[in-house]
C-alpha angles and dihedrals in degrees: 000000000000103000123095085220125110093043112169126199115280127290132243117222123175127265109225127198100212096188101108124057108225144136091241092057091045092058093052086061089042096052091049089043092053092038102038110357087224130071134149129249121211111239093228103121102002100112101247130101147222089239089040102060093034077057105065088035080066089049087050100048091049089050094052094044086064123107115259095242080063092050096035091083092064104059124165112259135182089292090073086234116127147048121317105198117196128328101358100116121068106180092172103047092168102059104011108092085197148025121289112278094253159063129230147196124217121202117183128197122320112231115213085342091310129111120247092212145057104287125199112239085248097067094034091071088054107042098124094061094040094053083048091060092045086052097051087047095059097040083056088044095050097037090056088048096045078052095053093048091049082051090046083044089230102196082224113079109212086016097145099036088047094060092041093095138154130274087063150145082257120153153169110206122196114199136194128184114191114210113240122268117231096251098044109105107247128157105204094208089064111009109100140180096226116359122236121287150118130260116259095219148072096265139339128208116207124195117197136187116248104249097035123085139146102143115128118169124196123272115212083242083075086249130125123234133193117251105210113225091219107028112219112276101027113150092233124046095182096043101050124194132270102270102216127203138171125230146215095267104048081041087063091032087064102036097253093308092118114062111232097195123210109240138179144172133240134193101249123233100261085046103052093087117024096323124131118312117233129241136184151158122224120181109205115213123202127162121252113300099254105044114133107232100226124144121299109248108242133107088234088060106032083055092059109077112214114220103242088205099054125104119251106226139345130255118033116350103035114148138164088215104113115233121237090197147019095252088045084059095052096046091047086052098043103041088064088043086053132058104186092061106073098082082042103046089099093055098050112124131217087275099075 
């Protein structure tokens, strides 16, 4: 998976108002869910705006423009909390010949409105907005997952929201991709942004700027498409949607049912030499740390057999061992992402 080759048109994924709480629109996430495992959700009435998200992409910007001795200190550990520079991450490990184009910065969960991690000066000036941002995320988060489980017709209303509880493997992750300077050695068939995986969750959210895009997910014809950043039609071309996606986790939660979509991103043309950097935002969501992973009850789910054999998820950290608990799932995921954890995993607190 790790050409650039075999690209088809873009896709078109549905644009979903998540406002009302009803089966019919259930049934609407579950469907693309089921179909894609990705769809958008119109920001009308989710409780984010426009100012709001261009407001932590400032925040993000600012981070990334630091020297690396200021953002040194806060390395990432084996909390999976801190900043990732250049070519740390392989997400790919059987077909990427180096580390993913980026850096990133991972935020967990806000306590009472207070980081539970090393923070630059920079973001501590600004951790109100930051923990408001971190609390929209989750309400969207839980409202989407409550949807699903009103589509799967779970017997237990709220089941999903009520088991996303803190501590979890909860984060906000800023991104940002350079583009490549003209004497860095990249070879555009296999050199990648971020390499093709899946997400180790139960869903992400990911918020894009308009004119910069670079996203492809994998079709079941073994193809890559394009994921446009703003879909054609969409009543605002400089606030795009939520791009929603399902994960690994909520995929095995629900014995295969929900459709947890390899995904990957490329350096665009225009960006391959000079060109404009990427930046997003994703928000991970995983379910409290110590949440068995049995069944879902639902009829939908206990008539859809899970192969036992099958790997759970693509890209580092795929494993067939099937996970007891939420936070089971993530370590398994991360230690094979991360080099660094394998010596830690042992040391590694409730709050990962």
């Amino acid at each position: 998976m790790g050409s650039i080759e075999g690209v088809n048109s873009a896709i078109q994924l549905p644009v979903i108002d998540i406002s009302e709480f009803t089966i019919e629109v259930g049934k609407r996430v579950l469907d693309a869910a089921t179909k894609f495992g990705f769809l958008y959700v119109d920001t009308n009435g989710t409780g984010f705006t426009e100012s709001m998200v261009d407001r932590e992409f400032e925040f993000s910007r600012q981070f990334f423009a630091l020297p690396e001795e200021e953002k040194e200190p806060c390395r990432i550990d084996s909390t999976n909390r801190g900043w990732t520079g250049m070519h740390d991450e392989i997400l790919d490990p059987r077909t990427q010949r180096k580390g993913d184009f980026k850096q990133a910065f991972n935020m967990g969960e806000f306590l009472n409105g207070k980081p539970q991690q090393p923070m630059p000066k920079l973001l501590k000036s600004h951790l109100d907005e930051l923990a408001e941002f971190e609390r929209t995320c989750k309400q969207v988060c839980d409202r989407v997952l409550d949807l699903l489980g009103l589509g799967l017709e779970v017997e237990e209303p709220n089941f999903f929201s009520s088991r996303h509880t803190q501590p979890s493997g909860c984060i906000v992750r800023l991104l940002h991709y350079p583009a490549i300077p003209a004497d860095v050695d990249y070879q555009p068939d296999v050199d990648v942004r971020a390499g093709a995986h899946s997400d180790y969750g139960s869903i992400t959210l990911l918020f894009q700027r308009p004119s910069q895009p670079g996203l492809q997910i994998r079709t079941p014809e073994d193809t890559w498409a394009p994921v446009p950043v703003i879909p054609d039609g969409y009543h605002s071309t400089t606030f795009p949607p939520i791009l929603v996606n399902i994960a690994d986790l909520l995929s095995y939660w629900t014995n295969g049912i929900l459709k947890s979509t390899v995904h990957r991103v490329i350096f665009p043309k225009e960006a391959r030499r000079g060109g404009e950097d990427r930046y997003s935002i994703a928000y991970f969501s995983h379910p409290g740390n110590d949440v068995e992973l049995t069944p879902v009850p639902s009829k939908m789910v206990a008539q859809h057999k899970l192969d036992e054999n099958q790997k759970v998820g693509y890209g580092g950290g795929a494993t067939s061992k099937r996970a007891m608990t939420a936070k089971d799932h993530l370590l398994s995921r991360l230690d094979a992402t991360y080099g660094f954890r394998g010596a830690q995993t042992k040391e590694v607190d409730s709050t990962a």
